[in-house]
Tab-separated table of C-alpha atoms in Angstrom:
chain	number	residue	atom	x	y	z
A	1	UNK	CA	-60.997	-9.495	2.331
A	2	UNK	CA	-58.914	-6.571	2.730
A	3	UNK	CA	-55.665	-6.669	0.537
A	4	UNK	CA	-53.521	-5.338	3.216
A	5	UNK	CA	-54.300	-8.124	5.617
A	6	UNK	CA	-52.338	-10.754	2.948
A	7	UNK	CA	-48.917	-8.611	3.270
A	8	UNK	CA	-46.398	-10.432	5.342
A	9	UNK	CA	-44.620	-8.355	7.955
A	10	UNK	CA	-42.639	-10.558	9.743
A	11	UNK	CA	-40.053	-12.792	8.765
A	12	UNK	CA	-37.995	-15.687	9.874
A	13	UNK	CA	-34.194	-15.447	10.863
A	14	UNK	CA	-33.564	-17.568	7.814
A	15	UNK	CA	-35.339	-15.325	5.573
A	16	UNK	CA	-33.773	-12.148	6.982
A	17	UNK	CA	-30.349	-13.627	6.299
A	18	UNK	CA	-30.988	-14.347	2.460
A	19	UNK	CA	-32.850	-11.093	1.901
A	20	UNK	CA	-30.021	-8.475	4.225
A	21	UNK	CA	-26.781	-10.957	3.186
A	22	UNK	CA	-26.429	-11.301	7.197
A	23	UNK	CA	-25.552	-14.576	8.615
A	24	UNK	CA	-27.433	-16.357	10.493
A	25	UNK	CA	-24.881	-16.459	13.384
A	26	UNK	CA	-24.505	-13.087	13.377
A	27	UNK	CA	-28.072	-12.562	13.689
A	28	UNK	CA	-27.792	-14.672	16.820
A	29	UNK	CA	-25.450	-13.036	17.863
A	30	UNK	CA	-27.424	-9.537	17.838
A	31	UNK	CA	-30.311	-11.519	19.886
A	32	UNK	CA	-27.943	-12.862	21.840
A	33	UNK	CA	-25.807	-9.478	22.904
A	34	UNK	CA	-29.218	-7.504	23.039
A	35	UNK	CA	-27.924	-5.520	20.389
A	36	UNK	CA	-31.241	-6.519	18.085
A	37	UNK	CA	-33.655	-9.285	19.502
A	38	UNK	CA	-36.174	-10.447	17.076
A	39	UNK	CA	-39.224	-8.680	17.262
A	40	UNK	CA	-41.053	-12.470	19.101
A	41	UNK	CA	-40.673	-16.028	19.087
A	42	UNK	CA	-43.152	-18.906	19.322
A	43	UNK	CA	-43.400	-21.572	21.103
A	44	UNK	CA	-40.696	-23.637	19.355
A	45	UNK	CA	-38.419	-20.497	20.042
A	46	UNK	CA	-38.058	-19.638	15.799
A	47	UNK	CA	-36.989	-15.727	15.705
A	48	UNK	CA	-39.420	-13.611	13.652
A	49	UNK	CA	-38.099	-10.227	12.758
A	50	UNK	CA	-40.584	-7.025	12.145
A	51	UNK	CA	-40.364	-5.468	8.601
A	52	UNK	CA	-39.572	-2.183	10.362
A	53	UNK	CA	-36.552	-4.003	11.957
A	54	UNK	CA	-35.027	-4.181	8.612
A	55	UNK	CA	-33.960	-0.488	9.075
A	56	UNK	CA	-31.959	-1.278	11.895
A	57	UNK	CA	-29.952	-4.239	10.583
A	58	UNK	CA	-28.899	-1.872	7.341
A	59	UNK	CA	-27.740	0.736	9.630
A	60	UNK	CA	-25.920	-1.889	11.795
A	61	UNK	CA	-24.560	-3.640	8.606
A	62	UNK	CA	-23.237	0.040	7.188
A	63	UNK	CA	-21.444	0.821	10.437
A	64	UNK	CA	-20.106	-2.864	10.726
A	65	UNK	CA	-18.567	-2.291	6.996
A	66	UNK	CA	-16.800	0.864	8.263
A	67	UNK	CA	-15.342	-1.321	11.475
A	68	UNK	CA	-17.425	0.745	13.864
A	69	UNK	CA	-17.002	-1.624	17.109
A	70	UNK	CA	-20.559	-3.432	18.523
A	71	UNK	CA	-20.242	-1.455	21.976
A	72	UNK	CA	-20.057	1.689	19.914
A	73	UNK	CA	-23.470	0.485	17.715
A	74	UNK	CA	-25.617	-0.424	20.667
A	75	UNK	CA	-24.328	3.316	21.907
A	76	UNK	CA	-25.544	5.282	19.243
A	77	UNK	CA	-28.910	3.649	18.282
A	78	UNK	CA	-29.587	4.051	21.918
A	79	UNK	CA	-28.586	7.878	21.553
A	80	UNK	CA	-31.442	10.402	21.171
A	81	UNK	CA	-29.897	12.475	19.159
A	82	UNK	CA	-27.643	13.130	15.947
A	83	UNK	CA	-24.593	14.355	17.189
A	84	UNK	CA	-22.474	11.031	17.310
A	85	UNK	CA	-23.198	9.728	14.617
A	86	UNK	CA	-22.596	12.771	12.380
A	87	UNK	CA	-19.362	13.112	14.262
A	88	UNK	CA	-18.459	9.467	12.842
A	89	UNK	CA	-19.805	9.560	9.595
A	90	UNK	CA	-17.589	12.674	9.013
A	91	UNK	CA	-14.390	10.613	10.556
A	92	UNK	CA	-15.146	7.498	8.746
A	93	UNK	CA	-16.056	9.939	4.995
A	94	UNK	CA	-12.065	11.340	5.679
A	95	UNK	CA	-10.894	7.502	6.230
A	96	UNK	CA	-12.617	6.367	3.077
A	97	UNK	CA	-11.356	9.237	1.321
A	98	UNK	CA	-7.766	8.560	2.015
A	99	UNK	CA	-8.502	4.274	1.592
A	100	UNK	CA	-9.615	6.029	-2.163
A	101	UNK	CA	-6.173	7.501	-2.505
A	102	UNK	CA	-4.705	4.339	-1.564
A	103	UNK	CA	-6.016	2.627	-3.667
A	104	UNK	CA	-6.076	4.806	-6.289
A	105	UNK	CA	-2.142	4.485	-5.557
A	106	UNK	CA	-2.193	1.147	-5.358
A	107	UNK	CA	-3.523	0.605	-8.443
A	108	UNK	CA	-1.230	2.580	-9.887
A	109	UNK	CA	1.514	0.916	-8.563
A	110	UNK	CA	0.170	-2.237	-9.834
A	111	UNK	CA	0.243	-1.262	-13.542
A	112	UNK	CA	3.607	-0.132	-12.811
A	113	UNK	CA	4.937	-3.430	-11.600
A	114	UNK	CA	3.680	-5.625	-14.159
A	115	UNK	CA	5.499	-3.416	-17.534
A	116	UNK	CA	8.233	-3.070	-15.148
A	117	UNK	CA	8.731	-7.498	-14.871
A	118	UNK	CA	7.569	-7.422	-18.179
A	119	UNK	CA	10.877	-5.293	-18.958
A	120	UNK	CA	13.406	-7.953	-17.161
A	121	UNK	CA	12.691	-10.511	-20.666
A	122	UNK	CA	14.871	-7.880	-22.197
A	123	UNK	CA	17.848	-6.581	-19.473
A	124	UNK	CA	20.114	-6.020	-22.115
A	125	UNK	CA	17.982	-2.929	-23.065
A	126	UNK	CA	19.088	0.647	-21.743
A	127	UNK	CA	16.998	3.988	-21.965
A	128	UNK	CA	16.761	7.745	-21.126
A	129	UNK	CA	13.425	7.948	-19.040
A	130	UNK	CA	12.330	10.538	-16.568
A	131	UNK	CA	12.429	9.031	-13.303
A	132	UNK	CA	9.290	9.304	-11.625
A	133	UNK	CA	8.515	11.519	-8.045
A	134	UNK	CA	8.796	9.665	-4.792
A	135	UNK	CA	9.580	9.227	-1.119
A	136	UNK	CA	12.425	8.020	0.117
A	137	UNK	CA	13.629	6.732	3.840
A	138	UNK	CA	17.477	6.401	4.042
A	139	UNK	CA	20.018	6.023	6.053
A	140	UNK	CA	23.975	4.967	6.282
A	141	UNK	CA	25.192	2.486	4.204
A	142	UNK	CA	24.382	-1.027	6.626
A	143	UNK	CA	27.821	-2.443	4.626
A	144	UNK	CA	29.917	0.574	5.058
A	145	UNK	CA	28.752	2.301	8.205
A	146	UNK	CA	30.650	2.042	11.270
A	147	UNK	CA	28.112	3.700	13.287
A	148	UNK	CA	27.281	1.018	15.981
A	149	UNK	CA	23.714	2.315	16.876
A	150	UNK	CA	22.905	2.334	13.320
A	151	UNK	CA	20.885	-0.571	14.027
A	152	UNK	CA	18.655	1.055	16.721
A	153	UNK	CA	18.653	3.933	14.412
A	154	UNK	CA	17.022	1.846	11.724
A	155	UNK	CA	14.502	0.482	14.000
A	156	UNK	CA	13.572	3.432	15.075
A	157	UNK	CA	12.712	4.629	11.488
A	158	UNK	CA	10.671	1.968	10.342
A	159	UNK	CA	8.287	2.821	13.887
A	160	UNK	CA	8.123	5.814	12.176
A	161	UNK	CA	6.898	4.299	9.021
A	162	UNK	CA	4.383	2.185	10.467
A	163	UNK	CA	2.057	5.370	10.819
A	164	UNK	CA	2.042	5.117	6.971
A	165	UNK	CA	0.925	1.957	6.491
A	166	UNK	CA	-0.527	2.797	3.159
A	167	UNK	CA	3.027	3.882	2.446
A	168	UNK	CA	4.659	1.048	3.501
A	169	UNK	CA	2.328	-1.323	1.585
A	170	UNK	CA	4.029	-0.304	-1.874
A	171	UNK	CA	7.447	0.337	-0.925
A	172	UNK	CA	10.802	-1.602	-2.040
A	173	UNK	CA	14.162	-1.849	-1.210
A	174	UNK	CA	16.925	0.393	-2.568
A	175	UNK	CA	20.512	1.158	-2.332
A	176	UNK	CA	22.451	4.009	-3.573
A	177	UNK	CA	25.997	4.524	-5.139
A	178	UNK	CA	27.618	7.620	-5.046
A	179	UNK	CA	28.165	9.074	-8.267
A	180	UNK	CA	31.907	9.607	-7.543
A	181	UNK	CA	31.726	5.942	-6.819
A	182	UNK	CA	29.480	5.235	-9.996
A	183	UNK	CA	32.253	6.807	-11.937
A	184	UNK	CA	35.218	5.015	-10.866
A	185	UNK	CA	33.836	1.726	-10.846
A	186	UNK	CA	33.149	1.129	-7.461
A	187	UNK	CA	30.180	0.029	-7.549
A	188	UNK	CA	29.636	-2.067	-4.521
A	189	UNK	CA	30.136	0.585	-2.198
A	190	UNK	CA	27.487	1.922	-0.952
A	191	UNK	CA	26.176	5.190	-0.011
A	192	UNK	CA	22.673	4.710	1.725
A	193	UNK	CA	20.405	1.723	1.757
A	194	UNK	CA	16.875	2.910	2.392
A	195	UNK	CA	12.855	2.382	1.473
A	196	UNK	CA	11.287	3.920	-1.341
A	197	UNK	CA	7.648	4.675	-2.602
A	198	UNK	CA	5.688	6.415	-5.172
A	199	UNK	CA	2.978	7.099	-2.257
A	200	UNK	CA	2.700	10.193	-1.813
A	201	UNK	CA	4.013	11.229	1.864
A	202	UNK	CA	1.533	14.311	3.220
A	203	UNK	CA	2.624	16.601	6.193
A	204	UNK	CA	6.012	16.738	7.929
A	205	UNK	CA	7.653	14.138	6.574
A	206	UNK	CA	10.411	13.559	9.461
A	207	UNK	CA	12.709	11.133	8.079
A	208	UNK	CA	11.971	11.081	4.470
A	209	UNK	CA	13.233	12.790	1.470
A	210	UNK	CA	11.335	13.646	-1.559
A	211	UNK	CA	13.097	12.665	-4.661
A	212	UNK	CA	12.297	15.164	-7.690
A	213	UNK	CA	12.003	13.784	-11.310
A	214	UNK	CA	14.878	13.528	-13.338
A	215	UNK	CA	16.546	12.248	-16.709
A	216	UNK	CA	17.838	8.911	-16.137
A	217	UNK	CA	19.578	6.329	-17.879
A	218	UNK	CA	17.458	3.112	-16.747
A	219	UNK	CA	18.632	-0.821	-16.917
A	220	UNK	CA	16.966	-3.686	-15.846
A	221	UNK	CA	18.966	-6.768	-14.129
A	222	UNK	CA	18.225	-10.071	-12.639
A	223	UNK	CA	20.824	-10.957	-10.206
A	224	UNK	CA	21.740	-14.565	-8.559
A	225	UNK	CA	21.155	-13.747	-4.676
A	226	UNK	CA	25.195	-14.543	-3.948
A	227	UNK	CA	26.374	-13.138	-6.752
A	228	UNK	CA	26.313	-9.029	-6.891
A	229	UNK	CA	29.249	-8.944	-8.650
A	230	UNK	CA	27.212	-9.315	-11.604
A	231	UNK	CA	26.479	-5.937	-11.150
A	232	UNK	CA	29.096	-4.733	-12.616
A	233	UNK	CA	28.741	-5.460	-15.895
A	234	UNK	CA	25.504	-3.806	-16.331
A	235	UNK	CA	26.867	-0.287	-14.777
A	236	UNK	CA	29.507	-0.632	-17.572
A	237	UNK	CA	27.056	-1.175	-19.862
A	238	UNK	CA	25.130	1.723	-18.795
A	239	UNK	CA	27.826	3.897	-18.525
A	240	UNK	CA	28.766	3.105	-21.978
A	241	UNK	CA	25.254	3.829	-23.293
A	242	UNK	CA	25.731	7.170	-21.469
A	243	UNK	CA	29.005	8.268	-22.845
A	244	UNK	CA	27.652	7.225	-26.733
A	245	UNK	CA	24.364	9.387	-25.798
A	246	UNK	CA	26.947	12.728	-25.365
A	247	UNK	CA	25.891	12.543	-22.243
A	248	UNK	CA	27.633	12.691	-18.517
A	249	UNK	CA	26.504	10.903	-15.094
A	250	UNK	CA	24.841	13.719	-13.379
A	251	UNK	CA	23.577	12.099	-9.646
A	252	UNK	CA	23.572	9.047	-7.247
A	253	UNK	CA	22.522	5.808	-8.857
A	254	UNK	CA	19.570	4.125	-7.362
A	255	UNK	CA	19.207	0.404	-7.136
A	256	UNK	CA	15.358	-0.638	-6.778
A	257	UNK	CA	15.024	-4.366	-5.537
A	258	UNK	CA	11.310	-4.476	-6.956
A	259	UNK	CA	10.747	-8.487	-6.574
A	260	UNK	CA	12.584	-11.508	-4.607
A	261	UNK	CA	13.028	-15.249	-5.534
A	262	UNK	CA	14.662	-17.399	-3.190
A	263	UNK	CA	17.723	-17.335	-5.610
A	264	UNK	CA	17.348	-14.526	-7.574
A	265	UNK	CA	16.676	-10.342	-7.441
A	266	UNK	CA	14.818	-8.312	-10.043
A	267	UNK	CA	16.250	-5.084	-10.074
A	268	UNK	CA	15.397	-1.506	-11.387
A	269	UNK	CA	18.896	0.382	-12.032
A	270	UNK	CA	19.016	4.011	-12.242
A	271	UNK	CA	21.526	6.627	-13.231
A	272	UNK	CA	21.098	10.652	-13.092
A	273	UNK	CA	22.822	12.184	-16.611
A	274	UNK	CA	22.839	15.713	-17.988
A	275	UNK	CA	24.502	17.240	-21.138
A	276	UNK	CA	28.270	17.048	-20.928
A	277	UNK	CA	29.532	20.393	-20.093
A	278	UNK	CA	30.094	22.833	-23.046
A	279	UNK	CA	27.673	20.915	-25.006
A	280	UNK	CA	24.497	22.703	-26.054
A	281	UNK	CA	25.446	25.754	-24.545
A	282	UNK	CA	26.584	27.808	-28.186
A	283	UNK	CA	30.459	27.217	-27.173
């Protein structure tokens, strides 16, 4: 008996599903949407699919993964040519490529997070750090402003964010003091409130700022949710640490919210400093 006549060829929806990972329903739903009918059926109406069929269902299961819609599959494996589909494989390469970058980001950011909350079982600790790069959406002060179309103003920037998604996905909360403010104590009055991220904003930016590295004084403080005062103390502390360092407040102070209990807010304080002028200058 020839060898080749013992090779199976076809093969049931069932098997199909185990050996491609497909469900069976969506199988179905191929047949069912003409999309990929089983290659026959017998008379009890099983579905047996062709070996060469198997092509197919990878390619279908490939563009599915990238989100390509059905209407858009039947289209191109009907198409007798190339053209389409090299036109989306090049879109969907520049998608993945930025999803990489995201993620990439994201994991990042990740990292990040977790020696930042492991920093909050010590708040009473204060250091110079270079404050990392990132992107920035501000605007007034919601406490102070007496712009009344400040809150159209706002909604109308966060449309604008929503084109970043990716952006948006690993931002936080922030509020700035002045540093005139910083320096006299007021420290509850606020300069801008605003959305930060260490993603990395591409293009025309609109809206955003770009905030450069710089040396910092950084503190970490958990605050009750209806008590900011207890802010205070931890400036004074900082500024403290700052004058005994022979150093001077040199920039805005940024307030990162980076997590939220229902009673409580973990947050990231930073100060700008420099040398005090006329030190380390030879005078």
């Amino acid at each position: 008996m020839n060898g080749f006549s013992m090779i199976k060829l076809t093969f049931t929806i069932g098997e199909v599903s185990k050996l491609l990972d497909i469900p069976i329903d969506t199988l179905r739903y191929y047949d069912k949407i003409g999309l990929l009918p089983p290659l026959k059926r017998d008379e009890n109406k099983y579905r047996y699919y062709d070996l060469e069929q198997f092509d197919s269902l990878i390619t279908i299961r490939m563009l599915r993964a990238m989100d390509v819609p059905i209407e858009q599959i039947q289209r191109l494996l009907a198409d007798h040519n190339l053209k389409e589909i090299r036109s989306l494989l090049s879109s969907k390469q520049k998608d993945i490529e930025r999803q990489l970058i995201y993620l990439t980001q994201l994991s990042k950011k990740l990292v990040a997070l977790n020696e930042q909350f492991q920093r909050f079982e010590d708040s009473d600790t204060i250091e110079l750090v270079k404050r990392s790069s990132s992107w920035v959406l501000l605007t007034d002060s919601i406490m102070e402003s007496g712009d009344k179309r400040l809150g159209s103003k706002v909604q109308q920037q966060f449309r604008s964010i929503n084109a970043n998604k990716e952006w948006l996905a690993i931002c936080h909360i922030i509020s700035v003091v002045s540093m005139e403010h910083v320096i006299a104590g007021q420290y509850h009055t606020y300069l801008n409130n605003g959305i930060l991220s260490t993603f990395p904003m591409e293009g025309e930016a609109g809206g955003f700022q770009r905030l450069e590295p710089c040396l910092c004084a950084r503190k970490y403080a958990v605050i009750d949710k209806e008590r900011y005062s207890e802010l205070d103390h931890h400036y004074e502390k900082m500024k403290a640490f700052i004058h005994r360092c022979g150093l001077q407040i040199a920039g805005d102070s940024l307030e990162i919210n980076l997590y939220n209990q229902y009673n409580k807010h973990y947050i990231e304080i930073y100060i700008p400093v420099a040398e005090q002028e006329g030190e380390g200058d030879g005078s």
